[in-house]
Coordinates of C-alpha atoms in Angstrom, one line a residue:
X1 CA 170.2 20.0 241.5
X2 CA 172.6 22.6 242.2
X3 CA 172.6 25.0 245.2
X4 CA 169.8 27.3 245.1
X5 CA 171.5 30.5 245.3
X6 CA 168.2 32.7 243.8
X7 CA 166.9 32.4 247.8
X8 CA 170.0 34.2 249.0
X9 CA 169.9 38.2 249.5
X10 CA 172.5 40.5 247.5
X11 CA 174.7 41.0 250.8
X12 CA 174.8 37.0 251.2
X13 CA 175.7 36.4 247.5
X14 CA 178.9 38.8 248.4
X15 CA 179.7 37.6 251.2
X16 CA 179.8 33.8 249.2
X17 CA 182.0 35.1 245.9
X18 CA 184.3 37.0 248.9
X19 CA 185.4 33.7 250.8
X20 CA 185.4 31.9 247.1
X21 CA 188.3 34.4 246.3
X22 CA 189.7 33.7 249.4
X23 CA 189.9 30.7 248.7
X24 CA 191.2 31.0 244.8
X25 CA 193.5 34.5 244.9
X26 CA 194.5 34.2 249.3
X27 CA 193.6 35.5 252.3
X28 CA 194.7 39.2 251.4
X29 CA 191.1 39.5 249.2
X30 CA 189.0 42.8 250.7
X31 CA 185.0 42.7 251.1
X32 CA 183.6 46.2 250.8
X33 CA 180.7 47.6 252.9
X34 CA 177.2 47.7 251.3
X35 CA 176.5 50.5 249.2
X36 CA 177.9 52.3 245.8
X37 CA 180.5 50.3 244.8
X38 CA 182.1 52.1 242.6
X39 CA 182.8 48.9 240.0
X40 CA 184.0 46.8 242.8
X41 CA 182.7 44.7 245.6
X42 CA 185.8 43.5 246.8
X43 CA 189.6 43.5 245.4
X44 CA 193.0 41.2 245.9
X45 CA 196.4 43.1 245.3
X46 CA 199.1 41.0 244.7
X47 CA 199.6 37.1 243.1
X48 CA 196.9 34.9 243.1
X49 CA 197.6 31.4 244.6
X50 CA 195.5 29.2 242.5
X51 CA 193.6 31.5 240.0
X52 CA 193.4 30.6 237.1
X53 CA 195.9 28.2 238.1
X54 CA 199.3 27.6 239.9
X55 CA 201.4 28.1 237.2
X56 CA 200.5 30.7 235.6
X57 CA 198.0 32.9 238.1
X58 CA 197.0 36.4 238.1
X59 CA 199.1 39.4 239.3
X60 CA 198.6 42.6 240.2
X61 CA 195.1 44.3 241.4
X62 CA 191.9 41.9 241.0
X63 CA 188.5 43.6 240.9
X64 CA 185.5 41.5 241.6
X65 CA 182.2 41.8 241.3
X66 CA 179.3 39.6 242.6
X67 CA 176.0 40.1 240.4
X68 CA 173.0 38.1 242.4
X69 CA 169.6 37.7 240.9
X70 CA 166.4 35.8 242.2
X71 CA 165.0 34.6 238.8
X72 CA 165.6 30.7 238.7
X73 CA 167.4 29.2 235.8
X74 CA 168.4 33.0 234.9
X75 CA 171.3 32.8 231.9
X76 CA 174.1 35.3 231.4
X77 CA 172.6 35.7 227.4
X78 CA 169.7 37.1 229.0
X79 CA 168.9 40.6 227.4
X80 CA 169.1 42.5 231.0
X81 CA 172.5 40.8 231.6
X82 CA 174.2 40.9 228.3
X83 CA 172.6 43.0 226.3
X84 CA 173.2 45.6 224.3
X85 CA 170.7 48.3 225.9
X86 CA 172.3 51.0 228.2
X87 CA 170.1 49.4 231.4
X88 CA 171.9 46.2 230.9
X89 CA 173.7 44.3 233.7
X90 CA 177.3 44.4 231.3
X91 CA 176.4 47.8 229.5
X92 CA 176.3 49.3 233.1
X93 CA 178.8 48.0 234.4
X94 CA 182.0 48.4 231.5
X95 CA 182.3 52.5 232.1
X96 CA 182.6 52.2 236.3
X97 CA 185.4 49.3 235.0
X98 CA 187.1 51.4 232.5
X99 CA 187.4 54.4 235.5
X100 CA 189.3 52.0 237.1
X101 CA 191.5 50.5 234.7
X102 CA 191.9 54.3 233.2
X103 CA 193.2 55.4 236.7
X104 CA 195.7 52.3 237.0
X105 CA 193.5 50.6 240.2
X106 CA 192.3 47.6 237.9
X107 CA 194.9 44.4 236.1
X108 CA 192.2 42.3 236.6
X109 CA 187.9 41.4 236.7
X110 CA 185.9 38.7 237.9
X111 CA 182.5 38.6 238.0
X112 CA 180.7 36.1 240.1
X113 CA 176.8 35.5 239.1
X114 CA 173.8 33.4 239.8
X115 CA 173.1 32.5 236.2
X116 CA 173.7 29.9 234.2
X117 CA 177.1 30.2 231.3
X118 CA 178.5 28.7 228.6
X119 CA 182.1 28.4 227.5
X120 CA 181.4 30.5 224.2
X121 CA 179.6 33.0 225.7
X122 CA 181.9 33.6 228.7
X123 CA 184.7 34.2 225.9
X124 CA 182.6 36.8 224.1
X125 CA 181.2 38.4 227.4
X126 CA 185.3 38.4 228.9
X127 CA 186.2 40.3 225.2
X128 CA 183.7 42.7 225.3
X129 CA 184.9 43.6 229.3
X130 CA 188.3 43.3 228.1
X131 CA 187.8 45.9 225.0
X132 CA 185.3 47.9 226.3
X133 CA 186.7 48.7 229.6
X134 CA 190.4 48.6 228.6
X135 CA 191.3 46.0 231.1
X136 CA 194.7 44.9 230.6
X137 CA 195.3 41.2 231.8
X138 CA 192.4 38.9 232.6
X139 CA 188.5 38.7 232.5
X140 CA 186.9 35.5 233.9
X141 CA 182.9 35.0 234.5
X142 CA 181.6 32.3 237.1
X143 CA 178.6 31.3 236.4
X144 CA 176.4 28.9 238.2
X145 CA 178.0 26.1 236.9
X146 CA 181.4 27.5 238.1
X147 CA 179.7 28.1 241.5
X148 CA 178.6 24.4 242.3
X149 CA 182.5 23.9 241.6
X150 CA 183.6 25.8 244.3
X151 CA 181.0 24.5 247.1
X152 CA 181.5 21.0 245.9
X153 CA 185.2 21.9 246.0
X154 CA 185.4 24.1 248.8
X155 CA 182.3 22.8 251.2
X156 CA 183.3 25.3 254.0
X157 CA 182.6 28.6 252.3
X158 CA 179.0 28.8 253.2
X159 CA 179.7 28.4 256.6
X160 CA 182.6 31.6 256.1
X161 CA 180.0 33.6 254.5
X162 CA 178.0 33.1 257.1
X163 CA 175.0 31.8 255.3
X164 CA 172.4 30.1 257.0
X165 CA 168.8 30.0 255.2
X166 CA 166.7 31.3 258.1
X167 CA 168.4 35.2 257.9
X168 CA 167.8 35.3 254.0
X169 CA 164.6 36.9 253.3
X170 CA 161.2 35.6 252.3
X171 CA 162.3 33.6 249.2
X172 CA 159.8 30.6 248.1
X173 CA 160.6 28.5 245.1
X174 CA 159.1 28.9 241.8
X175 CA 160.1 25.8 240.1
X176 CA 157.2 23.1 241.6
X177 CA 154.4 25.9 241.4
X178 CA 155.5 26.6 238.1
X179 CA 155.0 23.1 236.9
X180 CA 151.7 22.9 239.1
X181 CA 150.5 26.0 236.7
X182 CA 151.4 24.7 233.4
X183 CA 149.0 21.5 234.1
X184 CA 146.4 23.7 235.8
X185 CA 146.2 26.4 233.0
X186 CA 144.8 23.7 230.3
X187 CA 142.5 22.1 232.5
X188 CA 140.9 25.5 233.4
X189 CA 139.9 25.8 229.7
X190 CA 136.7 24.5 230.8
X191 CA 134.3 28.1 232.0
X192 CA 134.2 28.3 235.4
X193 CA 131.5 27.7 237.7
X194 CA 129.1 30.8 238.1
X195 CA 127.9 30.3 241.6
X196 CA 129.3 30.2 245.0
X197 CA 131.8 27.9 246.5
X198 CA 130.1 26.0 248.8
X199 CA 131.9 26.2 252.9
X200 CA 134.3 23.0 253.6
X201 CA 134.7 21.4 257.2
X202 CA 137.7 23.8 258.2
X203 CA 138.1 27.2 260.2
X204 CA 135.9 30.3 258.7
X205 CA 137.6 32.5 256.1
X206 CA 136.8 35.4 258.6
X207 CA 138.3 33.7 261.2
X208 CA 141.5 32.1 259.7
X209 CA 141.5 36.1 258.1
X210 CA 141.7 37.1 261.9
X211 CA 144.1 34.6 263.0
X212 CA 147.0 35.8 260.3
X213 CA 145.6 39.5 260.4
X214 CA 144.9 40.1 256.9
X215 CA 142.2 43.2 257.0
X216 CA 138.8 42.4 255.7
X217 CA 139.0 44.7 252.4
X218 CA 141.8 42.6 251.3
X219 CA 140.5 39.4 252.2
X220 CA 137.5 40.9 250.3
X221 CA 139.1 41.4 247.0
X222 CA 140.7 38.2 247.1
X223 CA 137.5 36.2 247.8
X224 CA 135.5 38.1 245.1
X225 CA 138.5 37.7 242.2
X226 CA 139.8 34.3 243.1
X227 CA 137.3 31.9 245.3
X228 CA 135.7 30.9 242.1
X229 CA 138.9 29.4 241.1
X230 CA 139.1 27.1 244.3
X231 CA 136.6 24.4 243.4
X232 CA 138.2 24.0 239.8
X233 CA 141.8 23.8 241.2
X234 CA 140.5 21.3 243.8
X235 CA 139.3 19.1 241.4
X236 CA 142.3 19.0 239.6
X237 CA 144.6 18.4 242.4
X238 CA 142.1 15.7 243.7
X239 CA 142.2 13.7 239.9
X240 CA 144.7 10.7 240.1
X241 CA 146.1 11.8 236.7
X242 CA 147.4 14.4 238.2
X243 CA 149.6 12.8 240.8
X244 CA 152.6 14.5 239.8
X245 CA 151.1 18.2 239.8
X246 CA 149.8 16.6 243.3
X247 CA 153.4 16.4 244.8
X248 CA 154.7 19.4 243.4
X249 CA 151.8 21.3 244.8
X250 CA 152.7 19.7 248.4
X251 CA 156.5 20.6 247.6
X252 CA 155.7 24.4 247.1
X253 CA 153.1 24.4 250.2
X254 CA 155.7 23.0 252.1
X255 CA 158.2 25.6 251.2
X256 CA 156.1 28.2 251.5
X257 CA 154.8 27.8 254.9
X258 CA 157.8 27.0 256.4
X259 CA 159.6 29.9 255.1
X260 CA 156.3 31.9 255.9
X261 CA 156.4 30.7 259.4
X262 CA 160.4 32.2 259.8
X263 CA 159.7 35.4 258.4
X264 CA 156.2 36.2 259.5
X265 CA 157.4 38.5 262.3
X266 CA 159.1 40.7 259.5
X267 CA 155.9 41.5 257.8
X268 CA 153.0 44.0 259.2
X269 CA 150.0 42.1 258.0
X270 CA 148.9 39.2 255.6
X271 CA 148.2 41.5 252.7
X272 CA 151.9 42.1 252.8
X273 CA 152.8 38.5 253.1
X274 CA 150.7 37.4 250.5
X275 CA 152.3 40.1 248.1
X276 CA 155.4 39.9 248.7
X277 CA 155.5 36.4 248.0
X278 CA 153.5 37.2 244.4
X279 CA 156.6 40.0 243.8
X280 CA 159.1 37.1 244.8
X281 CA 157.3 34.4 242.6
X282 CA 157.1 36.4 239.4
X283 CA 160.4 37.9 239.4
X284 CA 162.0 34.5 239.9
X285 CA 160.1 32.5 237.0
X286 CA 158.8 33.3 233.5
X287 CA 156.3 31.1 233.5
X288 CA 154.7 32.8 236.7
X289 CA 155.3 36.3 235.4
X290 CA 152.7 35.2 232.5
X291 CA 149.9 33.7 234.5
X292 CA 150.1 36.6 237.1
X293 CA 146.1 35.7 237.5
X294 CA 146.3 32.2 237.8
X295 CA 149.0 32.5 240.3
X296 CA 147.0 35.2 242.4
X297 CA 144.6 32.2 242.5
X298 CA 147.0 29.4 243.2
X299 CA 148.4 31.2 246.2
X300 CA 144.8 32.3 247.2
X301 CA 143.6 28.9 247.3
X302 CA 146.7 27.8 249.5
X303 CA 145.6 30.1 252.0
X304 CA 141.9 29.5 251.8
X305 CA 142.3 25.6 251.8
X306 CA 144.2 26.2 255.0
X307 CA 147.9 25.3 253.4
X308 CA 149.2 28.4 254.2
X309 CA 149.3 30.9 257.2
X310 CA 148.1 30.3 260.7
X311 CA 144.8 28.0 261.6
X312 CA 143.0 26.5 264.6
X313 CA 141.1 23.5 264.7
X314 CA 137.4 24.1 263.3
X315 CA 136.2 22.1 266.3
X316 CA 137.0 25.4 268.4

């Protein structure tokens, strides 16, 4: 498993393909403040030391560009990053690069990105940069896979970029939950039970509701829409062949509350918790962005069986 760079923030993810560059083109290499960027996040002037390689490395101005997304296992032949449609990621970008290789500010383009990239593709996505925007030496993507390479190679450049996993924002991962939906949506093609879950042995619904201040008319729509779901996905978490959608259930809980329990302060109420993390879940995954319902009621039942958010004992 590589690093999981879909749970850093936009400003993080620049911060990271800055001290990369650093690393690759020298010290010289110039971070931009956040905001319009003109076709540039940050830019080296001068000879590269290492990039592309010793012998024969880049000269003259160096754009770069970090593009950050939170889907997990995104890919650079994804429609919204390569396509052909104006609202693409590339069809965007090529006219801000071809201002500045028009006005004599750009030799050079990198693009650092969170997806994953093949050899072939980077060629044809490097031509079309190269043609379209008129730049006039090199184009070079870095992909995931490119990534990995530089932490493995350069270990210290997370600690430059000053990236420490508590100051991202709410970011859960989609992978385990993902897998823990696939399994549940066949064994739900059984009808679902048509009378009321019956109370466990744990804290009140009202009360664990007060304790994590999520207002009653929420609570209320979640309970009517999704409590019938909690008996059926308890079942199927409790059946031994299951085991595996078991432990990937426990590896998401685990994630989520402790992630939950850092950010909690940054978030008004439990309504806005609970979507937030829906927002995060089915931007990141493709599987989750299909079974919206299903994960409404995954999550649901994670706070109602007391896996996620604040609880007290039921004994007080």
């Amino acid at each position: 498993m590589g690093y999981p760079f879909e749970d850093l923030d936009d400003s993080q993810f620049e911060r990271l393909a800055v001290q990369i560059c650093r690393k690759l083109f020298g010290i010289g290499v110039a971070g931009f403040a956040a905001g319009p960027d003109g076709g540039r996040d940050a830019k080296f002037v001068g000879t590269a030391e290492v990039f592309p390689s010793r012998s024969a490395p880049w000269t003259g101005t160096t754009i770069i560009q970090a593009k950050h997304t939170i889907a997990f296992n995104a890919h650079c032949s994804d429609p919204n990053f390569s396509g052909s449609a104006a609202s693409s990621v590339m069809s965007e970008e090529i006219p801000r690069i071809k201002k500045l290789t028009a006005a004599g500010a750009a030799d050079n383009y990198i693009v650092f990105t969170n997806r994953r990239l093949g050899a072939e593709l980077n060629e044809k996505l490097s031509e079309r940069v190269k043609t379209g925007a008129g730049v006039p030496e090199g184009v070079f993507f870095a992909g995931i896979e490119y990534l990995d390479d530089m932490l493995r190679t350069y270990p210290d450049v997370l600690t430059l970029a000053r990236i420490d996993p508590v100051d991202g924002p709410l970011r859960v991962s989609s992978a385990d939950l993902a897998e823990v939906i696939l399994g549940l949506q066949v064994a739900l093609d059984a009808p679902l039970p048509e009378f009321d879950v019956p109370p466990v042995d744990r804290v009140s619904f009202d009360r664990k509701n007060e304790l994590n201040n999520m207002s009653s008319s929420f609570a209320a729509v979640l309970q009517r829409r999704f409590q019938l779901y909690t008996k059926p996905i308890e079942d199927f978490l409790a059946n031994p062949a299951n085991h595996d959608s078991l432990e990937r259930y426990e590896a998401a809980v685990e994630d989520f509350e402790l992630k939950i329990v850092a950010k909690r302060s940054e978030f008004q109420s439990f309504d806005d918790v609970f979507n937030h993390l829906l927002e995060v879940l089915f931007k990141q995954d493709a599987v989750l962005a299909r079974q919206k319902s299903l994960v409404r009621a995954m999550v649901f039942y994670m706070y109602w069986h007391c896996d996620i958010g604040e609880v007290e004992d039921a004994a007080t």
